[in-house]
Coordinates of C-alpha atoms and ligand atoms in Angstrom, one line a residue:
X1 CA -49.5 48.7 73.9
X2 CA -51.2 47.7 70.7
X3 CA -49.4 44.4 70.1
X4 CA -50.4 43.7 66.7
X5 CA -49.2 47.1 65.2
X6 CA -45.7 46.7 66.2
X7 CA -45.2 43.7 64.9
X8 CA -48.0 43.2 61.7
X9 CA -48.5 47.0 59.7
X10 CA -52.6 46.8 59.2
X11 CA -52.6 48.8 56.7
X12 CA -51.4 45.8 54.2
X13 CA -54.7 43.9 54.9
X14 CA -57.2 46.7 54.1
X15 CA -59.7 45.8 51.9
X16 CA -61.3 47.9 49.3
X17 CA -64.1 47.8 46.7
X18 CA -61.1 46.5 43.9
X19 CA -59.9 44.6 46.0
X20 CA -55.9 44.1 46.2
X21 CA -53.4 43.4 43.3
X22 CA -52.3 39.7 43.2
X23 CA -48.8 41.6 44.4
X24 CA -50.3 42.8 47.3
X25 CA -52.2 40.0 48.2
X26 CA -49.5 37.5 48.1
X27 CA -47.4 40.1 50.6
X28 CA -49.9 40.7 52.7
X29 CA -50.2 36.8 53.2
X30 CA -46.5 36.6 53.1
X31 CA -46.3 39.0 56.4
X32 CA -48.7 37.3 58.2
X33 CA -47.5 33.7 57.9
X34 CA -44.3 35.3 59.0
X35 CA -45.5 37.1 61.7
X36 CA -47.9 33.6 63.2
X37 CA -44.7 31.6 62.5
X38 CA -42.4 33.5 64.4
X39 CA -45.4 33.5 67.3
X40 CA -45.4 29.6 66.7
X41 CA -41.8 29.2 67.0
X42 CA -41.5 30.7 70.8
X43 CA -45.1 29.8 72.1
X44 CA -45.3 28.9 75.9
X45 CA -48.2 30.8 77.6
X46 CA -51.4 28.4 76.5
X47 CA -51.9 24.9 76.1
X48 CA -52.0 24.6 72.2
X49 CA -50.2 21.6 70.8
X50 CA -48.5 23.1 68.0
X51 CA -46.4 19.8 66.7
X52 CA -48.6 18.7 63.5
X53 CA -48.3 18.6 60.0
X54 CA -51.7 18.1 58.2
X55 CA -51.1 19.8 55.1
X56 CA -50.2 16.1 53.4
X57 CA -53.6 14.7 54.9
X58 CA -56.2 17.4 55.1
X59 CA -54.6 19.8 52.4
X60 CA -56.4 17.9 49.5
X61 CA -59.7 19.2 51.7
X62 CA -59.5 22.7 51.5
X63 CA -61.6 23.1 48.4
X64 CA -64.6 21.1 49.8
X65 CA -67.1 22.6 52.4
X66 CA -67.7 19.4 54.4
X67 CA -70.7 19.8 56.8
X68 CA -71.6 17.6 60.1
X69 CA -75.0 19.2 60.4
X70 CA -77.0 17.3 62.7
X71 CA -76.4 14.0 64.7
X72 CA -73.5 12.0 64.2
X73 CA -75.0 8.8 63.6
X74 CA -77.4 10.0 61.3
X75 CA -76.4 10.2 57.7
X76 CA -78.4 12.8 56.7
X77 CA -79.7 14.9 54.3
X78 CA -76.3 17.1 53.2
X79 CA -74.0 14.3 51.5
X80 CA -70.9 16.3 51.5
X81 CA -70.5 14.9 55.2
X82 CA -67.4 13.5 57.3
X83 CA -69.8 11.6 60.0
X84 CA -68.1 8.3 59.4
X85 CA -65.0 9.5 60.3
X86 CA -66.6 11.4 63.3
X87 CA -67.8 8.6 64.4
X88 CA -64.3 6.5 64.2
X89 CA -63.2 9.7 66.3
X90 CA -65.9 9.1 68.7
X91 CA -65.7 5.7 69.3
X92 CA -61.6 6.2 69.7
X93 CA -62.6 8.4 73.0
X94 CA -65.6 5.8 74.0
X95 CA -62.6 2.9 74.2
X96 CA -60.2 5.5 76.0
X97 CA -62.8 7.0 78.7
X98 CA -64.3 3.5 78.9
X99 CA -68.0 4.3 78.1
X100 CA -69.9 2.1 76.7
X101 CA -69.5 1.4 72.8
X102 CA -70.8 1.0 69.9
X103 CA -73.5 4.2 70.8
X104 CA -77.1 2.8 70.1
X105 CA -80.0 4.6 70.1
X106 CA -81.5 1.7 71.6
X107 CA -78.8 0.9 74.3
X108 CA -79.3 3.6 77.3
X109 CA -76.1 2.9 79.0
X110 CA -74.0 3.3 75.3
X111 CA -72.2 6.7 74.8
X112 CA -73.6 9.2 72.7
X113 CA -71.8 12.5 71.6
X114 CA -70.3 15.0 69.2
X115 CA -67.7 16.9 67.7
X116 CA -67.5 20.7 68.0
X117 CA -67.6 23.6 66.4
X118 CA -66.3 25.3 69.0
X119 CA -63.6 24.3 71.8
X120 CA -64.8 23.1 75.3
X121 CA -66.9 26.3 75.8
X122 CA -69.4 24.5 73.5
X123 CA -69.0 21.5 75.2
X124 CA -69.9 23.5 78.4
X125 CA -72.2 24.5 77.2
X126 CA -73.9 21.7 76.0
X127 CA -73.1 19.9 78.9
X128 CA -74.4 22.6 81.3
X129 CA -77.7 22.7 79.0
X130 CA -78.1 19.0 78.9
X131 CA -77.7 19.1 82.7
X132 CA -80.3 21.6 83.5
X133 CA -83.0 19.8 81.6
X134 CA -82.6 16.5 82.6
X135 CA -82.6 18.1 86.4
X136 CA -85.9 20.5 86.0
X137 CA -87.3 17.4 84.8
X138 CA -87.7 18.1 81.2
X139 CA -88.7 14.7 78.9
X140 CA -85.8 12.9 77.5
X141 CA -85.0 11.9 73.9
X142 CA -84.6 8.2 75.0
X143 CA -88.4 7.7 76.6
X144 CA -87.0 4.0 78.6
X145 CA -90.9 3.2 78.1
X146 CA -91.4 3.8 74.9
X147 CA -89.0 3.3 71.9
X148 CA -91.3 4.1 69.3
X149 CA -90.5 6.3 66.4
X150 CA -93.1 9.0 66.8
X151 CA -92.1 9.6 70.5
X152 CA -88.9 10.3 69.7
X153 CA -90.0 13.4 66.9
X154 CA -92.6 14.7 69.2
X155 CA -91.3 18.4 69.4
X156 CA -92.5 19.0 73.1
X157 CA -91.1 19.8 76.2
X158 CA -93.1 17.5 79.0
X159 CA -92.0 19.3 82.3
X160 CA -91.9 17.3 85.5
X161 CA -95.1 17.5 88.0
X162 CA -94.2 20.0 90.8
X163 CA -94.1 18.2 94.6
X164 CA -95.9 19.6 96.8
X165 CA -93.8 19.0 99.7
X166 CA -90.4 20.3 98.0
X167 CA -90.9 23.6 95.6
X168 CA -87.0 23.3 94.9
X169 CA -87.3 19.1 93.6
X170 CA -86.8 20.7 89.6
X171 CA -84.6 23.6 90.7
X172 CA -80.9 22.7 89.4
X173 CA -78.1 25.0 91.6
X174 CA -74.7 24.5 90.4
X175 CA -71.3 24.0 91.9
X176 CA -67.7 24.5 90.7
X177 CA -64.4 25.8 92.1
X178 CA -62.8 28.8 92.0
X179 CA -60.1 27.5 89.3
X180 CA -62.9 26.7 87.0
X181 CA -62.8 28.3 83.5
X182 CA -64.4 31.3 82.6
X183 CA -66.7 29.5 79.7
X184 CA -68.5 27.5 82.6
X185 CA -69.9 31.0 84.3
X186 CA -70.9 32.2 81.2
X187 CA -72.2 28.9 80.0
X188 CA -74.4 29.6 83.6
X189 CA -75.3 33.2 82.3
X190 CA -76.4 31.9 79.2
X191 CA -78.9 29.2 80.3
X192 CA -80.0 30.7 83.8
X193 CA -78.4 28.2 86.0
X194 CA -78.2 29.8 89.2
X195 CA -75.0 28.7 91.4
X196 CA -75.1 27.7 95.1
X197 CA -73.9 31.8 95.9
X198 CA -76.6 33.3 94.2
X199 CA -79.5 30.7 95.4
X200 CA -77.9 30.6 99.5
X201 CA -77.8 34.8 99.4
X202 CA -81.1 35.2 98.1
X203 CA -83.2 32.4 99.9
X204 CA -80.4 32.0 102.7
X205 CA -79.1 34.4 103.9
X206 CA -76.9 34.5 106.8
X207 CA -77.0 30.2 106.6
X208 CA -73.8 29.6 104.5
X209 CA -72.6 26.4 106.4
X210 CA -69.1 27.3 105.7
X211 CA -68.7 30.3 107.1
X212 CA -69.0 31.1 110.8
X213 CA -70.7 34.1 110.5
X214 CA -73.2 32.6 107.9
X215 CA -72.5 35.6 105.3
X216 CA -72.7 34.8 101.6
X217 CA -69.4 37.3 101.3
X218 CA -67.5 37.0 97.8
X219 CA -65.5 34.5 98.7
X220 CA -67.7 32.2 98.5
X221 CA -69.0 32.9 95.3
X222 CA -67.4 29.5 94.0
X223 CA -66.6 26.3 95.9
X224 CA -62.6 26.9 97.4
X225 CA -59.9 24.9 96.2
X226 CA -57.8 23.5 98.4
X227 CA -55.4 25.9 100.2
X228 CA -57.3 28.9 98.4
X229 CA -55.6 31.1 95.8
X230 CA -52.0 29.7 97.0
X231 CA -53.0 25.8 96.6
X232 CA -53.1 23.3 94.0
X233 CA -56.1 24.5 92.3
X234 CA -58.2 20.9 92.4
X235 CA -61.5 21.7 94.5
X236 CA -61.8 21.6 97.9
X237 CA -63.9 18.1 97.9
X238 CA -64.8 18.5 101.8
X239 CA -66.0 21.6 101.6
X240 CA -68.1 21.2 98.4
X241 CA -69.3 18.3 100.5
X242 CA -70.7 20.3 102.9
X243 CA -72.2 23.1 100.4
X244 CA -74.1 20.5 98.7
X245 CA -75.1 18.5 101.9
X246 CA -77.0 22.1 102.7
X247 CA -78.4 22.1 99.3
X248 CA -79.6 18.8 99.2
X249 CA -81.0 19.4 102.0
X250 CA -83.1 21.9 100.8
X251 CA -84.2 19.8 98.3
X252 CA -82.1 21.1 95.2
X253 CA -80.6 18.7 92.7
X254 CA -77.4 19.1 92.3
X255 CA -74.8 20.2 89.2
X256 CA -71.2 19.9 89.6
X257 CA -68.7 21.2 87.1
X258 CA -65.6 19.6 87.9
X259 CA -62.4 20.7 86.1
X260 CA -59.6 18.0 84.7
X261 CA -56.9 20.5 84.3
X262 CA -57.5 23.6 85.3
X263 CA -56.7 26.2 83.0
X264 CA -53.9 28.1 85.2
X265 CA -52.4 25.8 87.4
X266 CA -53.4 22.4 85.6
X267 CA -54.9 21.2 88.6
X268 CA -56.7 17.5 88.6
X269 CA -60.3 17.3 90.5
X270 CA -60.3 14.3 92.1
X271 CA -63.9 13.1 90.3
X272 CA -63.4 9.9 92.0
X273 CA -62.7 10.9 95.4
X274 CA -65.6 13.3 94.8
X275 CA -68.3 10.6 94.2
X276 CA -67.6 8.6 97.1
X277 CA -68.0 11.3 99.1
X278 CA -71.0 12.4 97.7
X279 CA -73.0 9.3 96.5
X280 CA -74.3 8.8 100.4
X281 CA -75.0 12.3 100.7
X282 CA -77.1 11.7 97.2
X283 CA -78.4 8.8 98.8
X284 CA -79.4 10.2 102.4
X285 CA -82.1 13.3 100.2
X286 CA -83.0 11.0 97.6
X287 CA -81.5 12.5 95.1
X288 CA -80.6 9.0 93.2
X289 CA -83.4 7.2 91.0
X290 CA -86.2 10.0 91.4
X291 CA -89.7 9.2 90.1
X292 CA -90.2 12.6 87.8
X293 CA -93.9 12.7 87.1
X294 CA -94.8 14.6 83.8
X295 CA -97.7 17.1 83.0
X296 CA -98.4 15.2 79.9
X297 CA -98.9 12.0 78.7
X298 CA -99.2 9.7 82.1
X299 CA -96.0 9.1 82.5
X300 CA -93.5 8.7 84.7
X301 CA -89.0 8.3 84.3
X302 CA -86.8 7.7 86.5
X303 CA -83.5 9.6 87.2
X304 CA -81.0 10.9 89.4
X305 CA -81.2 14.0 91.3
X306 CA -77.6 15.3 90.4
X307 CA -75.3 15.7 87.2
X308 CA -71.5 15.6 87.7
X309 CA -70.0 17.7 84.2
X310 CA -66.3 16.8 83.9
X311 CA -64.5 19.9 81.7
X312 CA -61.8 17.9 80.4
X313 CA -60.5 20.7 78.1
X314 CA -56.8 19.6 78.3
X315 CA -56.1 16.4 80.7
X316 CA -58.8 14.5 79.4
X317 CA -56.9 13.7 76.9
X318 CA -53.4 12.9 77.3
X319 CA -54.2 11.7 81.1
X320 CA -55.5 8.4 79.9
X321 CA -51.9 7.7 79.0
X322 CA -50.6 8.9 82.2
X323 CA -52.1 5.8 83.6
X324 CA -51.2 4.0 81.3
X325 CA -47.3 4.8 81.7
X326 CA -48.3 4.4 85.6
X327 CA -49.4 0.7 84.8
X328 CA -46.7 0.2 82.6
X329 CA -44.2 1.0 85.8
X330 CA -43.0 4.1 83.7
X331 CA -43.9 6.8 85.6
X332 CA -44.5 6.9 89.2
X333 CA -47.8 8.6 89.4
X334 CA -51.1 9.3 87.8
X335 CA -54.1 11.6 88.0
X336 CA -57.3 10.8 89.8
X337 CA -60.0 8.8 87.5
X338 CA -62.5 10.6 85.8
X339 CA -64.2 8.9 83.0
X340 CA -66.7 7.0 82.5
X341 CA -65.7 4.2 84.9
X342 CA -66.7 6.3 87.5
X343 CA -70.6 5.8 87.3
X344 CA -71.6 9.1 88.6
X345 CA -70.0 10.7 85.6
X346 CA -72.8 12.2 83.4
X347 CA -70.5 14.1 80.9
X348 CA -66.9 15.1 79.7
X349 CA -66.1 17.1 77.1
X350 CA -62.2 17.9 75.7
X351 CA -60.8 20.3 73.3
X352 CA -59.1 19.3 70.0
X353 CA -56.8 21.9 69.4
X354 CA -55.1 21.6 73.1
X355 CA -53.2 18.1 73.3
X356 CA -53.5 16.5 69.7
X357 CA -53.7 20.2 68.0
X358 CA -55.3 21.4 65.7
X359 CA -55.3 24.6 62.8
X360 CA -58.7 25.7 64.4
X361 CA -60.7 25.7 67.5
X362 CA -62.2 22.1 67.7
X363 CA -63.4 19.6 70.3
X364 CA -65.8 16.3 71.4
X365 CA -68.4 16.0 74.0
X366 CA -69.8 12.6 75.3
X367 CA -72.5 11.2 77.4
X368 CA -74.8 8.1 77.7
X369 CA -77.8 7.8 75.9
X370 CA -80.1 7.4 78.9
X371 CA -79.1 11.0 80.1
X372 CA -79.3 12.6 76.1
X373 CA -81.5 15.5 75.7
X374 CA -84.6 15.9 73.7
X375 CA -84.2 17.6 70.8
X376 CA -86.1 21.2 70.5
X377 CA -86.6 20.0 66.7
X378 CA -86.3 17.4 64.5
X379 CA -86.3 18.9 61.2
X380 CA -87.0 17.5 57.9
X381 CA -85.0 19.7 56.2
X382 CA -81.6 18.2 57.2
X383 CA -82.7 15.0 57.1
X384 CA -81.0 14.3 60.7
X385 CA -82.2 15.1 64.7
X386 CA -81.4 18.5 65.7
X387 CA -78.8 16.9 68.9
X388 CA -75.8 19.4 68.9
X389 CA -75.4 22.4 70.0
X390 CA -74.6 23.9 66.1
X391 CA -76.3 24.1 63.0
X392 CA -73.8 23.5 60.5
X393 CA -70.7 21.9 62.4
X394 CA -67.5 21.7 61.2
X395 CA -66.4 18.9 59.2
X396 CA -62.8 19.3 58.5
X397 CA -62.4 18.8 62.6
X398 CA -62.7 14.7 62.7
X399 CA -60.6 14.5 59.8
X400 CA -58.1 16.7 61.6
X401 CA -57.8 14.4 64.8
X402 CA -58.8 11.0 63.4
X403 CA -55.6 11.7 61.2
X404 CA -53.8 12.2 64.0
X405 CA -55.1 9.3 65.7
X406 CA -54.1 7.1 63.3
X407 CA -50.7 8.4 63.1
X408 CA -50.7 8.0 66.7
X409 CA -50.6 4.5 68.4
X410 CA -51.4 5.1 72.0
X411 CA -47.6 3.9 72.6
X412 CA -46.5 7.0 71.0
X413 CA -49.1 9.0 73.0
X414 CA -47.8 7.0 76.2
X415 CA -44.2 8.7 75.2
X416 CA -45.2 12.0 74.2
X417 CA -47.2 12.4 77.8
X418 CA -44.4 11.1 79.7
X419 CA -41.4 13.4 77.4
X420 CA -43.7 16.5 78.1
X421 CA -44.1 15.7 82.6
X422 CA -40.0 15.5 82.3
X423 CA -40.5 18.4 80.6
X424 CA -42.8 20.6 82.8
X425 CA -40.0 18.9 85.1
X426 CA -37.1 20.3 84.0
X427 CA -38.9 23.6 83.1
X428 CA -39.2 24.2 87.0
X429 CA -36.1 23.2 87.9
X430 CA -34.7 26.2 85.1
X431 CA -37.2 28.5 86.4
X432 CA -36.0 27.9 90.4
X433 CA -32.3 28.5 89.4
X434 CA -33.7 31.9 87.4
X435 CA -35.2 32.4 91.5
X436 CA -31.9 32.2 93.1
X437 CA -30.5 35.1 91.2
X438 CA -33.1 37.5 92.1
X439 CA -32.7 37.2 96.0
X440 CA -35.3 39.8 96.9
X441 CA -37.9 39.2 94.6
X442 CA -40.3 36.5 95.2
X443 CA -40.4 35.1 91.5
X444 CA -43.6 32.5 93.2
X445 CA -42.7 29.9 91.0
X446 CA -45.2 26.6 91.7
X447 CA -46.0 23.9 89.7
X448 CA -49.2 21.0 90.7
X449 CA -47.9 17.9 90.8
X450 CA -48.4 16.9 86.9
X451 CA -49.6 19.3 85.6
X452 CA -48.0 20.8 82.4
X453 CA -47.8 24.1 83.4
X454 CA -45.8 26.6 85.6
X455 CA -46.7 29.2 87.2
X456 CA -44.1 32.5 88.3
X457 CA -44.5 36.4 88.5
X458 CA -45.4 37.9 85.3
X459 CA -42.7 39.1 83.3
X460 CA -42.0 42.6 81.1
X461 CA -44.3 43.2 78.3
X462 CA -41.6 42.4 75.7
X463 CA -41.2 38.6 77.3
X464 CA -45.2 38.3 77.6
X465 CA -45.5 39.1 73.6
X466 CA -42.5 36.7 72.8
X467 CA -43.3 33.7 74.5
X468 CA -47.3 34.6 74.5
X469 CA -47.7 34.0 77.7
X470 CA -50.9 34.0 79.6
X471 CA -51.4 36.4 82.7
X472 CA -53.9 35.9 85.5
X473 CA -54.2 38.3 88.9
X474 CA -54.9 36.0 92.1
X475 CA -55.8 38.6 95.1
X476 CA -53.9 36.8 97.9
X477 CA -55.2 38.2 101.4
X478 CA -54.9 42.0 100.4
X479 CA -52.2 41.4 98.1
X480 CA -52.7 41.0 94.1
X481 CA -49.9 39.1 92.9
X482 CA -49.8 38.8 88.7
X483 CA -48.6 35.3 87.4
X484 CA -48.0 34.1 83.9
X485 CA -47.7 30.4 83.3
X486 CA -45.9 28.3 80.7
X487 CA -47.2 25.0 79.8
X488 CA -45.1 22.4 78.2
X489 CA -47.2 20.5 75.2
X490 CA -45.6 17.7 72.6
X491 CA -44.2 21.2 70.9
X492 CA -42.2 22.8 73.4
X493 CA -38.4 21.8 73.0
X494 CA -35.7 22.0 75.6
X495 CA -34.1 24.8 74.0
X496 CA -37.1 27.3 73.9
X497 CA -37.4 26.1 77.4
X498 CA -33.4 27.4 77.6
X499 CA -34.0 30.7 76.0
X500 CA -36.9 31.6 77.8
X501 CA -34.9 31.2 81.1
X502 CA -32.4 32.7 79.8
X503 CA -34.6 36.0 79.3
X504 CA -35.6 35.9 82.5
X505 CA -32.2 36.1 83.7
X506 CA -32.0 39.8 82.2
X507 CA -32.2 42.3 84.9
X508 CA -35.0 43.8 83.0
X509 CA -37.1 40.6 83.0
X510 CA -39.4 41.4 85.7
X511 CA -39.7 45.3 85.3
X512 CA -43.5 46.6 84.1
Ligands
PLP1 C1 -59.3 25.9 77.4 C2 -60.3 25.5 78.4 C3 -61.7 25.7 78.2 C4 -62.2 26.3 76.9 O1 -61.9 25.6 75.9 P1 -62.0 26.3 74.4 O2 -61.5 25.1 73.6 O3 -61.1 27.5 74.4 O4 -63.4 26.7 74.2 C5 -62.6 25.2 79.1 N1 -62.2 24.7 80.2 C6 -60.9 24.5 80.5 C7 -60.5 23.9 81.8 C8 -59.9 25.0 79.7 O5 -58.6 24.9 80.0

């Protein structure tokens, strides 16, 4: 069914070599803020927070192309930039993960990072990138040895000395759960990081310590979550134990992708959980404080054998507040810790148009100094270290969220998280009444323990356009079941919650 068509008539956007009359411009603009607000109005299916108002703030911007090109703490070159307030937006997240602030250049254990262009996937991205160098043993920006100047604009790679005794020391192999997001395999397509599946079939075959029979088979192409397809969705931390333990091993560093939130079921990796169980296994094949010999420049760096990514997309921030509420005594639980408290945490990144929302895709990736990559180039022509992942990076983003944190004291975070769990609360509450009048139809509703979203058996086509809702096949034994999910952000109001129930409750609400 072509979605669009029924709803928007193409026809009123086509462009031609005289362009439109001011007549039909203005209705073709008119249709279309109709047609998004109307999609606005009834979203449930993806975790957009949709309850802002910038025009007041950010309006006045529109008319100015406001650039972030290069590092954030460097001026740079292009004037027209918003890297002050970037960096208010930056240090914000360095207080509420608990790195280390203000970020120095000269201060290894400080956080460094960015805002992005894109959403997480960049982050990802970055991340993964960031991750893969500093395990082959590529030369770091911050040379601990030498803090002069001209070392830091070489524009070299030094690659790390191959061991003799262990071909695989500079060979990264990558771990992450089935629940993952689909940005994190690409992001592995994309910079030819080979995951423990691909490296144990090809060089192992018939040794894959989880399975009795040894076989690499499909289903073990990611790490398992616990219970499998039916679980929670947070990763199976005993069983990644014992993938990586055989990897280590072997000799392999190891990269872990955990997820906070997973995309479908909202699941929580326990990161904390996950480094004590793996720190001694890190210990036992010396995979903390390597010496990394270089080809060039007799010299030597020290660094750890594994990188622990945390995709934060949507929990990392609003869970924060979570525990706060939990400290506070006004909630009863909160999610595992995975900042930067945690030592073995290399990286997070989180997306800006998921809980604070934002008109565009937007987001923020962080790390320490001591584990920052070295630029490919520094050029002279923008005045500023090549460190991000863009070019030209959007500056309109920080001014976007550090307007809404200042409108938003972490108190009225604190609330907002708390109103939207009694929310996703009440939500499956509705949705297991909608279960008890459909007596022979399994409806599957579930819901992880805090997450913001649901999960049920895909509705009709008509429902799936309203609400935009999300649909995702899990193959369960030899059964495909097809689930939507809602998630309840800071937008989602009791009613809508109402109404959608209420369509469900039409006889026709689960027919294809
Ligand atoms: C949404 C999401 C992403 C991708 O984020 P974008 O902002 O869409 O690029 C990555 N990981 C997880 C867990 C997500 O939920």
């Amino acid at each position: 069914m072509s979605k669009n068509k029924k709803f928007i008539d193409a026809e009123l956007f086509t462009l031609s070599p005289d362009g439109l009359s001011d007549e039909n411009r203005i209705n073709a603009l008119d249709t279309f803020i109709k047609y998004i607000e109307t999609q606005k109005n009834h979203l449930l299916g993806y975790q957009n927070g949709l309850n802002f108002n910038y025009e007041e703030d950010i309006g006045k911007f529109l008319n100015c192309h406001i650039n972030n090109i290069g590092d954030p703490f460097i001026f740079g070159n292009y004037t027209m930039n918003s890297k002050v307030i970037e960096k208010a937006v930056l240090d914000y997240y360095a207080e509420l993960w608990q790195a280390k602030k203000p970020h120095s250049p000269n201060d290894p254990e400080s956080y460094w990072g960015y805002l992005l262009t894109m959403g997480s996937t960049e982050g990802n991205l970055y991340g993964i990138w960031n991750a893969r160098d500093y395990l082959a043993g590529r030369k770091l920006l911050i040379d601990q040895s030498n803090h002069s100047q001209s070392s830091m604009r070489r524009k070299e790679y030094a690659y790390a000395v191959p061991i003799e005794d262990n071909p695989n020391a500079y060979t990264p192999v990558a771990f992450f759960s089935e629940d993952t997001h689909y940005s994190i395999i690409k992001a592995m397509r994309v910079l030819n990081v080979h995951t423990f599946y691909e490296i144990g079939k090809k060089f192992y075959p018939r040794q894959n310590p989880l399975n009795y029979s040894g076989e690499w088979t499909k289903k073990f192409s990611e790490v398992p979550s616990v219970g499998g397809k039916l679980g929670s969705g947070a990763i199976d931390i005993d069983k990644l134990a014992v993938l990586v333990e055989f990897f280590a091993s072997k000799g392999y560093p190891i990269l872990i992708c955990c997820n906070y939130g997973t995309t479908f079921k909202g699941a929580y990796d326990d990161v904390k959980v996950m480094g004590e169980k793996l720190m001694p296994i890190f210990e036992k094949y010396d995979l903390i404080d390597r010496t990394v010999i270089y080809d060039r420049e007799k010299h030597t760096d020290v660094r750890n054998g594994y990188w622990i990514h945390v995709d934060g997309a949507l929990a990392a921030a609003y869970m924060p507040f979570i525990e706060m509420a939990y400290k506070q005594k006004k909630v009863y639980s909160c999610g595992p810790v995975f900042d930067f408290r945690l030592p073995w945490v290399n990286s997070i990144v989180m997306s800006g148009h998921k809980w604070i929302g934002s008109p565009w895709p937007c987001g923020l990736f962080m790390t320490k100094v001591k584990y920052q990559l070295f630029p490919p180039d520094d050029p002279e022509y923008i005045g500023s270290p090549d460190t991000t992942f863009a070019g030209s990076r959007n500056g309109h983003s920080a001014i976007v969220l550090w307007d809404h944190l200042a409108r938003n004291p972490y108190k009225s975070e604190i609330n907002k998280a708390i109103k939207c769990e009694d929310l996703a609360c009440y939500a499956e509450g509705q949705l297991k009444i909608v279960q008890s009048i459909y007596p022979n139809l399994n409806l599957w509703i579930e819901r992880t323990p805090l997450s913001l979203a649901i999960r049920f058996r895909k509705p009709n086509d008509e429902i799936i356009f309203k609400y935009t809702l999300s649909c995702q096949t899990l193959s369960i034994d030899n059964e495909e079941r097809h689930y939507s999910h809602i998630y309840i952000m800071d937008s989602v109001t009791k009613e809508l919650i109402d109404e959608f129930v209420n369509d469900l409750k039409n006889p026709a609400a689960f027919t294809a």
